[in-house]
Amino acid sequence: MRILVVNGPNLNLLGSRETSTYGTATFDDIKALLGQLAKQLSAEIEVFQSNHEGALIDKIQSATKDGYKGILINPAAYGHTSIALRDALLATALPFVEVHISNIYAREEFRHKSLLSDKAAGVVLGFGPKSYLLGLRGLVEVVRENAST
Ligand code: CA2
């Protein structure tokens, strides 16, 4: 089973700044943890990050043709603003799980709104980098359930 992990803007900076909000794990650390878990779950992942809205959308648009069965996404700030990202996810019709490292509801009000959550198969937030791992477990279950029904 192939899962695409999509990461939005500034997540490449993880571990270098704002460590009180996002922790000290780097983006590469999270990638390594996800790779280990994927192996345990017998899933194959590709981890993609871009600071550009269009690049994220292009990647999501190709997901079905590239053989992915689900999308794990930390949209970063685009989750609060991008109708285009929402539309791209809906157009794939693949199940997606939204993750956030921080608890967006405990932060500034402009972060309380997600344009993706109501269409997500699940949302995991506030567990630090573990949000990704919990999200991957949930998504793999959803894809397996869908395949068996
Ligand atoms: O908590 C999350 O995972 C977020 O998606 C992270 C985004 C933020 O805009 C969302 O509201 C919540 C920020 C991405 C990371 O930004 C960094 C900026 C500086 C240093 C490290 C990371």
XYZ file of C-alpha atoms and ligand atoms in Angstrom, residues 7-19 21-23 25 73-80 98-104 107-108 110-113 124-126 128 131-132, ligand 1:
66
model
C 3.881 18.798 4.001
C 3.192 22.471 3.506
C 5.240 25.640 3.867
C 7.956 26.154 6.484
C 7.883 22.592 7.764
C 11.413 22.243 6.347
C 12.459 24.600 9.181
C 11.359 22.249 11.964
C 13.840 21.841 14.783
C 15.734 25.011 13.951
C 13.396 27.702 15.318
C 10.144 28.025 17.319
C 11.105 24.866 19.216
C 5.836 25.380 19.713
C 7.027 22.635 17.353
C 9.700 20.785 19.383
C 12.674 17.138 15.973
C -1.147 15.839 5.067
C 0.213 18.559 7.297
C -0.975 21.510 5.221
C 0.761 23.958 7.601
C -0.589 27.499 7.120
C -2.301 26.579 3.818
C -4.776 24.519 5.818
C -6.151 27.799 7.173
C -4.898 15.916 8.365
C -2.189 16.298 10.984
C -0.786 19.229 12.924
C 2.162 19.130 15.285
C 0.701 21.802 17.551
C -2.791 22.083 18.994
C -4.102 24.726 16.606
C -3.215 29.058 19.523
C -4.196 32.272 17.712
C -6.806 32.499 12.837
C -5.429 28.977 13.281
C -8.705 27.609 14.658
C -10.226 27.258 11.183
C -4.719 14.360 14.582
C -3.223 17.389 16.291
C -1.287 18.536 19.305
C 4.058 16.957 18.470
C 0.706 13.414 15.357
C 2.204 12.133 12.091
O 1.113 22.601 14.083
C 1.290 22.401 12.879
O 1.698 21.339 12.417
C 1.044 23.538 11.887
O 0.484 22.963 10.713
C 2.402 24.153 11.606
C 2.348 25.383 10.687
C 1.308 26.385 11.217
O 1.167 27.448 10.285
C -0.050 25.745 11.456
O -0.937 26.719 11.999
C 0.053 24.580 12.418
C 3.726 26.042 10.640
C 4.756 25.185 9.935
C 6.089 25.178 10.617
O 6.623 26.472 10.740
C 7.836 26.647 11.336
C 8.264 27.953 11.369
C 9.465 28.253 11.975
C 10.261 27.255 12.514
C 9.813 25.939 12.465
C 8.599 25.636 11.867
